[in-house]
Structures are given as structure tokens and as C-alpha cells.
Short mmCIF file of C-alpha atoms in Angstrom, two decimals:
data_model
loop_
_atom_site.label_atom_id
_atom_site.label_comp_id
_atom_site.label_asym_id
_atom_site.label_seq_id
_atom_site.Cartn_x
_atom_site.Cartn_y
_atom_site.Cartn_z
CA MET A 682 37.73 -30.47 71.26
CA LEU A 683 35.26 -27.72 70.42
CA LEU A 684 33.66 -25.99 67.49
CA SER A 685 35.36 -22.76 66.42
CA LYS A 686 34.45 -20.01 63.96
CA VAL A 687 36.74 -17.58 62.11
CA ALA A 688 35.61 -14.81 59.75
CA SER A 689 36.92 -14.66 56.20
CA SER A 690 35.67 -13.52 52.80
CA ALA A 691 34.98 -14.85 49.31
CA LEU A 692 34.64 -12.97 46.03
CA GLU A 693 31.48 -12.57 43.98
CA GLY A 694 32.59 -10.67 40.91
CA ILE A 695 34.40 -7.66 42.40
CA THR A 696 32.43 -7.74 45.66
CA GLY A 697 33.58 -9.35 48.88
CA ARG A 698 31.11 -11.65 50.65
CA LEU A 699 31.55 -12.64 54.28
CA VAL A 700 32.28 -16.32 54.90
CA ASP A 701 32.33 -18.06 58.27
CA VAL A 702 35.04 -20.72 58.47
CA GLU A 703 33.64 -23.23 60.97
CA VAL A 704 35.94 -25.96 62.28
CA ASP A 705 34.79 -29.05 64.16
CA ILE A 706 37.26 -31.58 65.59
CA ARG A 707 35.91 -34.92 66.82
CA SER A 708 37.41 -38.22 67.88
CA GLY A 709 37.65 -40.66 65.02
CA LEU A 710 39.77 -41.64 62.06
CA PRO A 711 42.16 -38.84 60.99
CA VAL A 712 40.19 -37.27 58.13
CA PHE A 713 40.25 -33.62 56.98
CA THR A 714 37.03 -32.74 55.14
CA THR A 715 36.11 -29.36 53.64
CA VAL A 716 32.47 -28.63 52.76
CA GLY A 717 30.57 -25.52 51.66
CA LEU A 718 31.01 -25.49 47.87
CA PRO A 719 34.84 -25.34 47.78
CA ASP A 720 36.81 -25.57 44.54
CA ALA A 721 39.94 -27.66 44.00
CA ALA A 722 42.31 -24.98 45.37
CA VAL A 723 40.29 -24.75 48.61
CA LYS A 724 40.18 -28.54 48.98
CA GLU A 725 43.96 -28.69 48.54
CA SER A 726 44.40 -26.22 51.40
CA ARG A 727 44.20 -29.05 53.94
CA GLU A 728 47.72 -30.16 52.97
CA ARG A 729 49.12 -26.62 53.20
CA VAL A 730 47.34 -25.99 56.50
CA ARG A 731 48.54 -29.27 58.05
CA ALA A 732 52.17 -28.63 57.08
CA ALA A 733 52.07 -24.94 58.06
CA ILE A 734 50.70 -25.68 61.54
CA ARG A 735 53.28 -28.40 62.21
CA ASN A 736 56.21 -26.39 60.82
CA SER A 737 55.17 -23.40 62.93
CA GLY A 738 55.71 -25.44 66.07
CA TYR A 739 52.14 -26.46 66.90
CA GLY A 740 50.72 -29.95 67.11
CA PHE A 741 48.18 -31.11 64.55
CA PRO A 742 45.22 -33.19 65.78
CA GLU A 743 45.07 -36.75 64.54
CA ASP A 744 41.27 -36.71 64.66
CA ARG A 745 38.31 -36.12 62.38
CA ILE A 746 38.38 -32.48 61.21
CA THR A 747 35.44 -30.94 59.38
CA VAL A 748 35.70 -27.43 57.93
CA ASN A 749 32.49 -25.78 56.79
CA LEU A 750 32.56 -22.60 54.66
CA ALA A 751 29.24 -20.87 55.27
CA PRO A 752 27.06 -19.84 53.55
CA ALA A 753 27.26 -22.95 51.41
CA ASP A 754 25.55 -21.43 48.36
CA ILE A 755 28.56 -19.20 47.48
CA LYS A 756 31.27 -20.77 45.36
CA LYS A 757 34.58 -20.64 47.25
CA ASP A 758 37.75 -20.50 45.17
CA GLY A 759 41.35 -19.47 45.61
CA THR A 760 43.83 -19.97 48.41
CA GLY A 761 42.74 -17.18 50.76
CA PHE A 762 41.00 -19.55 53.19
CA ASP A 763 44.30 -21.15 54.29
CA LEU A 764 44.91 -18.71 57.15
CA PRO A 765 41.39 -18.71 58.64
CA MET A 766 41.29 -22.54 58.41
CA ALA A 767 44.59 -22.80 60.33
CA LEU A 768 43.39 -20.33 62.97
CA GLY A 769 40.09 -22.19 63.25
CA ILE A 770 41.93 -25.45 63.93
CA LEU A 771 44.19 -23.81 66.52
CA SER A 772 41.12 -22.27 68.18
CA ALA A 773 39.27 -25.59 68.21
CA MET A 774 42.37 -27.18 69.79
CA GLY A 775 42.26 -24.60 72.59
CA ILE A 776 45.52 -22.88 71.61
CA LEU A 777 43.66 -19.68 70.64
CA PRO A 778 40.74 -18.51 72.82
CA PRO A 779 37.65 -17.90 70.63
CA GLU A 780 37.37 -14.25 71.75
CA THR A 781 40.78 -13.45 70.25
CA VAL A 782 39.72 -14.15 66.66
CA THR A 783 36.19 -12.74 66.60
CA PRO A 784 37.14 -9.02 66.22
CA TYR A 785 39.04 -9.64 62.98
CA LEU A 786 38.60 -10.94 59.45
CA PHE A 787 41.40 -13.09 58.02
CA PHE A 788 42.60 -14.22 54.61
CA GLY A 789 45.89 -15.37 53.13
CA GLU A 790 47.66 -18.31 51.50
CA LEU A 791 50.00 -20.42 53.64
CA SER A 792 53.32 -21.84 52.56
CA LEU A 793 54.32 -25.22 53.94
CA ASP A 794 56.70 -23.49 56.38
CA GLY A 795 53.96 -21.18 57.69
CA ARG A 796 54.84 -18.07 55.69
CA LEU A 797 51.94 -16.05 54.27
CA LYS A 798 51.59 -15.30 50.58
CA PRO A 799 49.39 -12.62 48.99
CA VAL A 800 46.00 -13.40 47.45
CA LYS A 801 43.90 -11.80 44.73
CA GLY A 802 40.95 -9.60 45.60
CA SER A 803 42.16 -8.40 49.00
CA LEU A 804 40.70 -4.90 48.50
CA PRO A 805 37.03 -5.95 48.07
CA MET A 806 37.44 -8.46 50.92
CA ALA A 807 38.78 -5.71 53.20
CA MET A 808 35.85 -3.47 52.21
CA ALA A 809 33.48 -6.29 53.17
CA ALA A 810 35.18 -6.44 56.59
CA ARG A 811 34.75 -2.69 57.10
CA ASP A 812 31.10 -2.74 56.04
CA ALA A 813 30.43 -5.62 58.46
CA GLY A 814 31.90 -3.64 61.38
CA PHE A 815 35.02 -5.70 62.09
CA LYS A 816 37.69 -4.09 64.28
CA GLY A 817 40.36 -4.90 61.72
CA VAL A 818 41.59 -7.25 59.03
CA VAL A 819 44.70 -9.44 59.19
CA VAL A 820 46.33 -9.75 55.75
CA PRO A 821 49.53 -11.06 54.17
CA PHE A 822 52.30 -8.46 54.22
CA ASP A 823 52.30 -8.07 50.42
CA ASN A 824 48.58 -7.20 50.45
CA ARG A 825 49.03 -4.41 52.99
CA MET A 826 49.11 -1.45 50.60
CA GLU A 827 45.92 -2.15 48.63
CA THR A 828 43.94 -2.95 51.80
CA ALA A 829 45.27 0.13 53.62
CA VAL A 830 43.35 2.44 51.25
CA VAL A 831 40.06 1.31 52.83
CA LYS A 832 38.96 4.14 55.11
CA GLY A 833 37.73 3.29 58.61
CA LEU A 834 39.49 -0.10 58.90
CA SER A 835 42.66 -1.16 60.72
CA VAL A 836 44.87 -3.33 58.52
CA TYR A 837 47.41 -5.60 60.23
CA PRO A 838 50.04 -7.02 57.84
CA VAL A 839 51.64 -10.31 58.87
CA THR A 840 54.38 -12.49 57.42
CA ASN A 841 53.76 -15.92 58.98
CA LEU A 842 51.33 -17.99 61.04
CA SER A 843 53.33 -17.72 64.26
CA GLN A 844 53.22 -13.94 64.06
CA VAL A 845 49.42 -14.04 63.68
CA VAL A 846 49.08 -16.27 66.77
CA GLY A 847 51.42 -14.01 68.76
CA PHE A 848 49.44 -10.93 67.71
CA LEU A 849 46.10 -12.46 68.68
CA MET A 850 47.49 -13.62 72.06
CA GLY A 851 48.92 -10.17 72.75
CA PHE A 852 52.58 -11.25 72.62
CA VAL A 853 53.38 -9.46 69.35
CA SER A 854 52.62 -5.85 68.47
CA ILE A 855 51.81 -5.00 64.83
CA GLU A 856 51.55 -1.44 63.57
CA PRO A 857 48.52 -1.01 61.28
CA ALA A 858 49.38 -0.27 57.65
CA ARG A 859 48.51 3.22 56.44
CA ALA A 860 48.16 4.79 53.00
CA ASP A 861 48.60 8.49 52.27
CA MET A 862 45.87 9.11 49.71
CA LYS A 863 47.12 12.60 48.84
CA GLU A 864 50.59 11.25 48.13
CA LEU A 865 49.22 8.39 46.04
CA PHE A 866 47.27 10.74 43.77
CA GLU A 867 50.17 13.21 43.52
CA LYS A 868 52.31 10.46 41.97
CA THR A 869 49.95 10.09 39.00
CA GLY A 870 50.39 11.39 35.47
CA GLY A 871 53.39 12.17 33.33
CA GLY A 872 53.59 8.89 31.47
CA GLU A 873 51.32 9.50 28.49
CA SER A 874 52.07 11.39 25.28
CA ASP A 875 50.97 15.00 24.94
CA PHE A 876 48.71 16.31 22.19
CA SER A 877 51.23 19.07 21.49
CA GLU A 878 53.67 16.39 20.28
CA ILE A 879 51.33 15.39 17.43
CA MET A 880 51.78 17.43 14.26
CA GLY A 881 48.59 18.36 12.41
CA GLN A 882 45.36 16.35 12.77
CA GLU A 883 43.64 19.25 14.52
CA HIS A 884 40.17 18.06 13.53
CA VAL A 885 40.88 14.60 14.99
CA LYS A 886 42.13 16.18 18.21
CA ARG A 887 38.88 18.14 18.32
CA ALA A 888 36.90 14.89 17.91
CA LEU A 889 38.87 13.30 20.77
CA GLU A 890 38.28 16.38 22.93
CA ILE A 891 34.53 16.00 22.40
CA SER A 892 34.84 12.28 23.12
CA ALA A 893 36.65 12.97 26.40
CA ALA A 894 34.20 15.71 27.42
CA GLY A 895 31.10 13.55 26.98
CA SER A 896 32.55 10.04 27.42
CA HIS A 897 31.70 9.22 23.80
CA ASN A 898 33.10 6.24 21.88
CA VAL A 899 35.21 7.13 18.84
CA LEU A 900 36.35 5.38 15.65
CA MET A 901 39.33 6.72 13.68
CA THR A 902 39.75 5.70 10.04
CA GLY A 903 42.92 6.43 8.12
CA PRO A 904 45.90 4.96 6.24
CA PRO A 905 48.92 3.41 7.99
CA GLY A 906 51.25 5.98 9.53
CA SER A 907 48.63 8.71 9.85
CA GLY A 908 48.96 8.78 13.64
CA LYS A 909 45.90 6.85 14.81
CA THR A 910 47.77 4.86 17.46
CA MET A 911 49.64 7.90 18.78
CA LEU A 912 46.40 9.85 19.00
CA ALA A 913 44.78 7.00 20.92
CA ARG A 914 47.68 6.70 23.34
CA SER A 915 47.60 10.46 23.95
CA PHE A 916 43.86 10.38 24.63
CA SER A 917 44.27 9.61 28.34
CA SER A 918 46.24 12.85 28.79
CA ILE A 919 43.07 14.93 28.25
CA LEU A 920 40.71 12.82 30.36
CA PRO A 921 39.71 14.11 33.81
CA PRO A 922 41.69 12.62 36.71
CA LEU A 923 40.20 9.69 38.58
CA THR A 924 38.12 10.47 41.64
CA TYR A 925 38.68 8.49 44.85
CA GLU A 926 35.52 6.44 44.21
CA GLU A 927 36.59 5.66 40.62
CA ALA A 928 40.10 4.74 41.79
CA ILE A 929 38.70 2.32 44.39
CA GLU A 930 36.36 0.69 41.87
CA THR A 931 39.13 0.36 39.28
CA THR A 932 41.55 -1.04 41.86
CA LYS A 933 38.98 -3.65 42.93
CA ILE A 934 38.86 -4.97 39.37
CA PHE A 935 42.66 -5.08 39.05
CA SER A 936 42.90 -6.71 42.47
CA VAL A 937 40.43 -9.49 41.58
CA ALA A 938 42.21 -10.06 38.25
CA GLY A 939 45.63 -10.17 39.95
CA HIS A 940 46.96 -7.25 37.89
CA LEU A 941 48.12 -5.01 40.71
CA ALA A 942 51.88 -4.56 40.90
CA LYS A 943 53.65 -5.56 44.10
CA ASP A 944 53.21 -2.86 46.77
CA GLN A 945 50.78 -0.96 44.52
CA ALA A 946 48.14 0.56 46.75
CA LEU A 947 45.76 2.10 44.26
CA VAL A 948 45.17 2.51 40.52
CA THR A 949 45.27 6.31 40.28
CA THR A 950 45.52 6.75 36.49
CA ARG A 951 42.84 5.82 34.01
CA PRO A 952 43.50 2.34 32.58
CA PHE A 953 44.56 2.02 28.94
CA ARG A 954 43.93 -1.47 27.59
CA ALA A 955 44.96 -2.39 24.04
CA PRO A 956 44.26 -6.11 23.41
CA HIS A 957 45.60 -7.76 20.25
CA HIS A 958 43.11 -8.56 17.50
CA THR A 959 43.60 -12.31 18.10
CA ILE A 960 41.90 -12.07 21.51
CA SER A 961 39.02 -14.45 22.26
CA ASP A 962 35.55 -13.38 23.34
CA ALA A 963 36.28 -14.67 26.87
CA GLY A 964 39.48 -12.63 26.99
CA LEU A 965 37.65 -9.51 25.88
CA ILE A 966 34.42 -9.82 27.86
CA GLY A 967 35.59 -12.05 30.70
CA GLY A 968 34.85 -15.65 31.56
CA GLY A 969 36.49 -18.90 32.44
CA HIS A 970 35.36 -21.76 34.66
CA HIS A 971 35.44 -19.31 37.56
CA PRO A 972 34.61 -16.06 35.75
CA ARG A 973 37.27 -13.37 35.84
CA PRO A 974 37.18 -9.81 34.46
CA GLY A 975 38.01 -9.38 30.78
CA GLU A 976 39.57 -6.45 28.97
CA VAL A 977 36.29 -4.48 28.92
CA SER A 978 36.24 -4.55 32.73
CA LEU A 979 39.96 -3.91 33.12
CA ALA A 980 39.35 -0.78 31.02
CA HIS A 981 36.57 0.40 33.37
CA ASN A 982 36.86 4.16 34.01
CA GLY A 983 39.50 4.26 31.29
CA ILE A 984 40.13 3.48 27.64
CA LEU A 985 39.70 0.32 25.58
CA PHE A 986 41.77 0.74 22.41
CA LEU A 987 41.02 -1.67 19.57
CA ASP A 988 43.55 -1.18 16.79
CA GLU A 989 42.88 -2.69 13.35
CA LEU A 990 39.22 -3.10 14.29
CA PRO A 991 38.14 -5.20 11.24
CA GLU A 992 40.88 -7.74 12.03
CA PHE A 993 39.10 -8.80 15.23
CA LYS A 994 36.91 -11.88 14.86
CA LYS A 995 33.37 -10.82 14.07
CA HIS A 996 31.78 -12.76 16.93
CA VAL A 997 34.27 -11.15 19.33
CA LEU A 998 33.24 -7.67 18.19
CA GLU A 999 29.56 -8.53 18.48
CA VAL A 1000 29.86 -9.39 22.17
CA LEU A 1001 30.94 -5.78 22.70
CA ARG A 1002 27.42 -4.57 22.04
CA GLN A 1003 26.02 -5.24 25.52
CA PRO A 1004 28.87 -3.69 27.56
CA LEU A 1005 28.91 -0.66 25.23
CA GLU A 1006 25.21 -0.10 25.78
CA ASP A 1007 24.78 -1.14 29.43
CA ARG A 1008 28.26 -0.34 30.84
CA PHE A 1009 28.36 -3.70 32.59
CA VAL A 1010 28.75 -7.30 31.49
CA THR A 1011 27.06 -10.36 32.98
CA ILE A 1012 28.74 -13.76 32.79
CA SER A 1013 26.48 -16.74 33.52
CA ARG A 1014 27.66 -20.18 34.52
CA ALA A 1015 25.85 -23.25 35.84
CA VAL A 1016 26.85 -22.49 39.43
CA THR A 1017 26.74 -18.70 39.42
CA SER A 1018 26.08 -15.52 37.48
CA LEU A 1019 28.49 -12.61 37.96
CA THR A 1020 28.35 -9.00 36.86
CA PHE A 1021 31.43 -6.89 36.20
CA PRO A 1022 31.43 -3.14 35.44
CA SER A 1023 32.56 -2.06 31.96
CA GLY A 1024 32.20 1.71 31.84
CA PHE A 1025 35.02 2.35 29.38
CA SER A 1026 35.57 4.78 26.52
CA LEU A 1027 36.04 2.82 23.31
CA VAL A 1028 38.72 4.19 20.98
CA ALA A 1029 38.93 2.13 17.80
CA ALA A 1030 41.11 2.51 14.72
CA MET A 1031 40.94 0.98 11.27
CA ASN A 1032 42.28 1.33 7.75
CA PRO A 1033 39.85 2.47 5.05
CA CYS A 1034 40.51 -0.71 3.01
CA PRO A 1035 42.50 -3.97 3.20
CA CYS A 1036 45.70 -2.41 1.79
CA GLY A 1037 45.13 0.74 3.83
CA TYR A 1038 45.67 3.38 1.13
CA LEU A 1039 42.17 4.06 -0.23
CA THR A 1040 42.11 7.63 1.12
CA ASP A 1041 45.87 8.26 0.88
CA SER A 1042 46.87 10.80 -1.78
CA THR A 1043 50.50 9.61 -1.80
CA HIS A 1044 49.90 5.87 -2.31
CA ALA A 1045 47.80 4.01 -4.85
CA CYS A 1046 45.10 1.68 -3.51
CA SER A 1047 45.20 -1.85 -4.92
CA CYS A 1048 41.81 -2.97 -3.55
CA THR A 1049 38.73 -3.65 -5.65
CA PRO A 1050 35.36 -2.16 -4.60
CA SER A 1051 34.12 -5.60 -3.54
CA GLN A 1052 37.21 -6.09 -1.34
CA VAL A 1053 36.62 -2.73 0.30
CA ASP A 1054 32.95 -3.59 0.91
CA ARG A 1055 33.81 -6.97 2.45
CA TYR A 1056 36.46 -5.33 4.64
CA ARG A 1057 34.06 -2.72 6.00
CA ALA A 1058 31.30 -5.31 6.43
CA ARG A 1059 33.38 -7.03 9.10
CA ILE A 1060 32.07 -4.32 11.43
CA SER A 1061 28.32 -4.66 11.77
CA GLY A 1062 25.90 -1.77 11.54
CA PRO A 1063 24.62 -2.24 15.14
CA LEU A 1064 28.18 -1.99 16.45
CA LEU A 1065 28.91 1.13 14.37
CA ASP A 1066 25.70 2.67 15.68
CA ARG A 1067 27.08 2.32 19.21
CA ILE A 1068 30.19 4.32 18.31
CA ASP A 1069 29.23 7.98 18.64
CA ILE A 1070 32.07 9.70 16.79
CA HIS A 1071 33.54 8.60 13.44
CA SER A 1072 36.57 10.61 12.37
CA ASP A 1073 38.77 10.40 9.27
CA VAL A 1074 42.52 10.56 9.93
CA PRO A 1075 44.34 11.53 6.71
CA SER A 1076 48.07 11.27 6.21
CA VAL A 1077 49.92 14.31 7.51
CA PRO A 1078 51.44 16.35 4.62
CA PHE A 1079 55.19 16.84 4.75
CA ARG A 1080 54.79 20.60 5.05
CA GLU A 1081 52.93 20.09 8.35
CA ILE A 1082 55.74 17.88 9.65
CA LYS A 1083 58.38 20.34 8.43
CA LYS A 1084 56.69 23.23 10.23
CA GLY A 1085 57.09 21.43 13.55
CA GLN A 1086 54.46 23.75 14.95
CA ALA A 1087 53.09 22.47 18.23
CA GLY A 1088 49.36 22.56 18.80
CA GLU A 1089 47.53 22.99 22.08
CA SER A 1090 48.92 21.06 25.00
CA SER A 1091 46.97 18.30 26.66
CA MET A 1092 46.78 20.38 29.83
CA VAL A 1093 44.92 23.19 28.06
CA ILE A 1094 42.47 20.75 26.42
CA ARG A 1095 41.99 18.87 29.68
CA LYS A 1096 40.85 22.07 31.44
CA ARG A 1097 38.06 22.47 28.88
CA VAL A 1098 37.14 18.81 29.25
CA ILE A 1099 36.95 19.09 33.05
CA ALA A 1100 34.80 22.22 32.78
CA ALA A 1101 32.38 20.39 30.46
CA ARG A 1102 32.30 17.36 32.79
CA ASP A 1103 31.49 19.67 35.72
CA ILE A 1104 28.47 20.94 33.80
CA GLN A 1105 27.33 17.35 33.24
CA THR A 1106 27.90 16.43 36.89
CA ARG A 1107 25.52 19.20 37.92
CA ARG A 1108 23.07 18.23 35.17
CA PHE A 1109 22.88 14.58 36.22
CA ARG A 1110 23.32 15.07 39.99
CA ASN A 1111 20.00 13.36 40.73
CA SER A 1112 20.67 10.33 38.50
CA ASP A 1113 23.09 7.42 38.36
CA ILE A 1114 24.96 8.68 35.27
CA HIS A 1115 27.69 11.29 34.95
CA ALA A 1116 28.23 11.97 31.22
CA ASN A 1117 26.21 12.89 28.13
CA ALA A 1118 27.01 9.63 26.34
CA GLN A 1119 25.09 7.71 29.02
CA MET A 1120 21.78 9.57 28.53
CA ASN A 1121 18.69 7.48 27.78
CA SER A 1122 15.84 8.56 25.50
CA ARG A 1123 13.97 10.33 28.28
CA MET A 1124 17.06 12.34 29.23
CA ILE A 1125 17.76 13.19 25.59
CA ASN A 1126 14.26 14.64 25.28
CA ARG A 1127 14.80 16.65 28.44
CA PHE A 1128 18.36 17.94 28.00
CA CYS A 1129 18.83 18.01 24.20
CA HIS A 1130 16.07 20.37 23.15
CA VAL A 1131 16.67 21.80 19.64
CA ASP A 1132 14.93 24.54 17.65
CA ASN A 1133 13.38 24.28 14.20
CA GLU A 1134 16.61 25.17 12.39
CA CYS A 1135 18.41 22.33 14.16
CA LEU A 1136 15.54 19.96 13.36
CA THR A 1137 15.82 20.84 9.68
CA LEU A 1138 19.55 20.01 9.74
CA LEU A 1139 18.85 16.70 11.44
CA GLU A 1140 16.09 15.84 8.99
CA GLN A 1141 18.44 16.48 6.06
CA ALA A 1142 21.15 14.35 7.69
CA ILE A 1143 18.77 11.43 8.22
CA ALA A 1144 17.62 11.61 4.60
CA ARG A 1145 21.15 11.90 3.18
CA LEU A 1146 23.05 9.54 5.50
CA GLY A 1147 20.28 7.10 6.38
CA LEU A 1148 20.89 7.45 10.11
CA SER A 1149 19.20 4.95 12.40
CA ALA A 1150 17.20 6.08 15.43
CA ARG A 1151 20.18 5.18 17.62
CA ALA A 1152 22.58 7.19 15.44
CA TYR A 1153 20.15 10.13 15.51
CA ASN A 1154 20.18 10.07 19.32
CA ARG A 1155 23.95 9.93 19.33
CA VAL A 1156 24.14 13.05 17.14
CA LEU A 1157 21.99 14.82 19.72
CA LYS A 1158 24.25 13.64 22.55
CA ILE A 1159 27.35 14.87 20.71
CA SER A 1160 25.62 18.20 20.05
CA ARG A 1161 24.94 18.49 23.77
CA THR A 1162 28.61 17.86 24.56
CA ILE A 1163 29.79 20.42 21.98
CA ALA A 1164 27.45 22.98 23.57
CA ASP A 1165 28.86 22.11 27.01
CA LEU A 1166 32.41 22.66 25.77
CA ALA A 1167 31.31 26.06 24.50
CA GLY A 1168 29.66 26.80 27.85
CA GLU A 1169 26.26 27.31 26.22
CA HIS A 1170 22.97 26.22 27.74
CA GLU A 1171 21.11 25.72 24.44
CA ILE A 1172 22.10 23.56 21.46
CA ASN A 1173 22.37 25.72 18.36
CA PRO A 1174 22.67 24.81 14.63
CA GLN A 1175 26.48 25.12 14.68
CA HIS A 1176 26.68 22.43 17.36
CA VAL A 1177 24.39 20.11 15.41
CA ALA A 1178 26.27 20.70 12.14
CA GLU A 1179 29.58 19.81 13.78
CA ALA A 1180 28.06 16.71 15.39
CA ILE A 1181 26.78 15.48 12.00
CA GLN A 1182 30.33 15.72 10.64
CA TYR A 1183 31.37 13.02 13.08
CA ARG A 1184 29.37 10.35 11.24
CA SER A 1185 31.99 9.87 8.50
CA VAL A 1186 31.34 6.13 8.23
CA ASP A 1187 27.69 6.85 7.46
CA ARG A 1188 28.79 9.33 4.78
CA ASN A 1189 31.23 6.82 3.32
CA ASN A 1190 28.60 4.09 3.27
CA GLN A 1191 26.26 6.39 1.42
CA GLY A 1192 29.00 7.14 -1.09
#
């Protein structure tokens, strides 16, 4: 009996890390030991591997088997090490020559009868195989589509252990899985609502257009039935389409979280996540004993919609502050510390008061001033400061509904948004950001230059609304985006005046 080594991969956040599955078989009492920081699911694999090998028609050694997962400082979890463990044992037994397994990376869960089941995170693991220069990756059949999108890597889908052995020995031919990227992206779109279907609310649509153009966060305040939810759900229809790089990054998150549909190769539409207000902080930010992505990461490159914002637990809302500011979230545990991306656009909605009718001309509000103050105080000032655009959403008058006059279509608005994003792409081509909302103080000073008339407007706004330094910077960022939508190089007073109007919560608080 000899020592064998088979390549596999583990997950660190949404990144695949190479793991060598080393198998040593020695004479002694029949013991199967797994070392290298395995979790319970990995330790249990010995029973699946033993049954799968026997039920596939191979003998199982009644000796001392030691499996080492190296490097030992990476936490190993999940069931993806079943297949490489089984192949390592077969190689150590002499059934598989060592040179047959070295060109490939393997992962997959084994059934007791030897069939292969899909595992989470196959896309980042396949990318790790490509980056390490492997000839190909052998994956469960149901993981074939998401791994096939990795360029420069041969993906061999298999259904059972016997097929893998036959393929490695040259007895079985397997056609590599392929993904047509053009076809995948052509299938996108068509599911969301269109802005032309929403009657009235033109000023709110304008606020959402600015939000989409500069990747700004937005808060809509209005009575029940005013259309806040429909506006939010239509928002994705005016966002630019995902690039290939964004689609890959988004798919990696969904793959790790186990949210990819069966046979889904790629996430090609921007995610829209709308968690209920009863969600926990771990559900929103991510966490668990083995940290997994939360809603803020699942919304990466897309939209996080928080309806009835004051109804969320206050401590849950407060944990949003870091991902909103940094566009990533770090989850620390005793064993490890993982970072997940969280570059989402926040779209939040709330009523103006507990009963919802404070600003509604057709319904009487039953709330006292103290009740209204307590309701609004559920959202802290620091969190509000991180929301660039505040927009009032009044009830739509019946005459507007009766007219049935359609506004601009989402396609028309989206063209303006894409044109503004192109300007920003050129502006930030030498940096690691891509939208105005992500500018730091140094970039604001460089790209948001304003004249004396604009400075006077800003000074008056600070005095009247009591804007914080962060809110002041956000007004400048919004002004920059408005100028980009207009195709103008310089920010002028009209742009600043419009940007100030999108601080309605500050105006209300001053009232």
C-alpha cells in the first residue's frame, strides 16, 4: 500500500482554495481517520466513501486508513471531499495509477450506491482549478452548467464513481461541458415591471433614475398604496445589464449559498432581494457557525429592498452601516474570518408615521406628534446619512389614474443611465470604483468642483437642514450624477438645487 494524493478544493468565503487530499493505507486495525481541520460533514464522509467504493464493485481495504486534508489551517466543510477521498483510496490500493489523477481537480458528494450528487460552491472551486493550471475538473453532472462558464478550463461531468474510474483509466469517453455565454445573456430580462406601467410619480421615477445612474441608495417615504413597492420592483428594469465579470462574481455568491437553480449556469440579471422585516442580523449580514453569505451579499451587484424600514429591529439596521459604507462585510469567528462582497443598491421604503397617513390628503392621520417622532427615531441618523436620496411618494390622485397616460418606458430611461455610467467608467478607469456613489473625499474634491453660486446654495442648505459632513458629500455626489445624466462636464447650480431636494427626511426633521 502506498501514499496517494488527489487535488480538490475548499471554500474561503466565495473563493476556492486548493486542498490536497492525501491518503495513507497501512497494515493495522481497520480504522478510517480524517485529519486536517475537517468539520462533522467531512468526518462522516468515511461511511459514504466506504459504501460507495464497495457498491461500485471495488474492494475496500481492511487496514488503517489516514486521510489528510492539506493545508491543515483551512477549515474544511461540506461533502465535496467524498469523491477525491474515494479516488485517493483507490489510487493508494493500486487500482488507479497516480499519474491518472494528477491532471485533474475533483469534488462531489457520493451516495451510498456510488452516484454523485452536486455540491455548493462549484464555480469558485472550478476557478481555483483553472488558476492553478489543472488540465480539467471532474464534477457531478448537476454542477456541469455553472462550472462550464469558467473560461480556459475543461469540465468533465460525471454521474457515478465507476464512470470517473473508467474515464481516468481511458475506458470511458466524456465530452466536456460547454456554456454559450452569448445565449445565456440573451435569455435575460423581461421579467420585471416597466416604469411606463406606473401612473404618475414622475419625480420619484426621476429620483430612481439618478439612483441607478450613480449607484446611489434611496429611501422612499409615502402612505400605503402610493406605489413604493411597485417602484422598487421596477427599479431593476432601468439598471445597466450585468457585465461578464459581475455575472461571475454574483454567481459565485449564489453558488456558495446554494441558491442556484438546477442547471442554472450563470446569474445574468441583477439580483433583487427583499427580506422580511423579521430577519435577524445574521440573516441580513451573513453568519452562522460556518459563515455563509447574508442578504446584503446575495444582493451584490443588484438591489436590496427593505420595505417598512422602521419595522426592522434597530440592531439589525445598524449592522447595515459597514456594508453600505465599505461595500463588503467581514464575519469573524474563532477559527476563521471571512469577507463577502456587498456592493448593492439599497432601496428602502417607509410610511411617514405609524398609521401611514400623515402626508395623505385623503385620509386622516391618527398619530400624535410623539408617536411620529418615536417611529422615525427607529432609523438612526448615521444610517440615514448613508442613504443618498430621500424621496417623498404621495398618493396618486384619481385624475392621474383615470388619465392612464403612460410615462417614459424603462428602456428609454435605461439608455440615459447607461450613458451616465459610461461617463463614470471613463472617469474612474484608473481606480477600483465604477460609480459616483463610491467616491471618497479625495475624489469628491477632484471631480465635484463647484463655483461660488453652488457653494452659496450648499451653505444655505447646511444652515437650513443641518446637514452633516457626510450628507454634504452625498449632495455633491448626487449633483455629479445629475450633471452626468445631462452630459455636462461641470456641476452647475441647477444640479445642486435638484440634489438638495433629495434630502426630504432632513427637511422633515427640521420641520
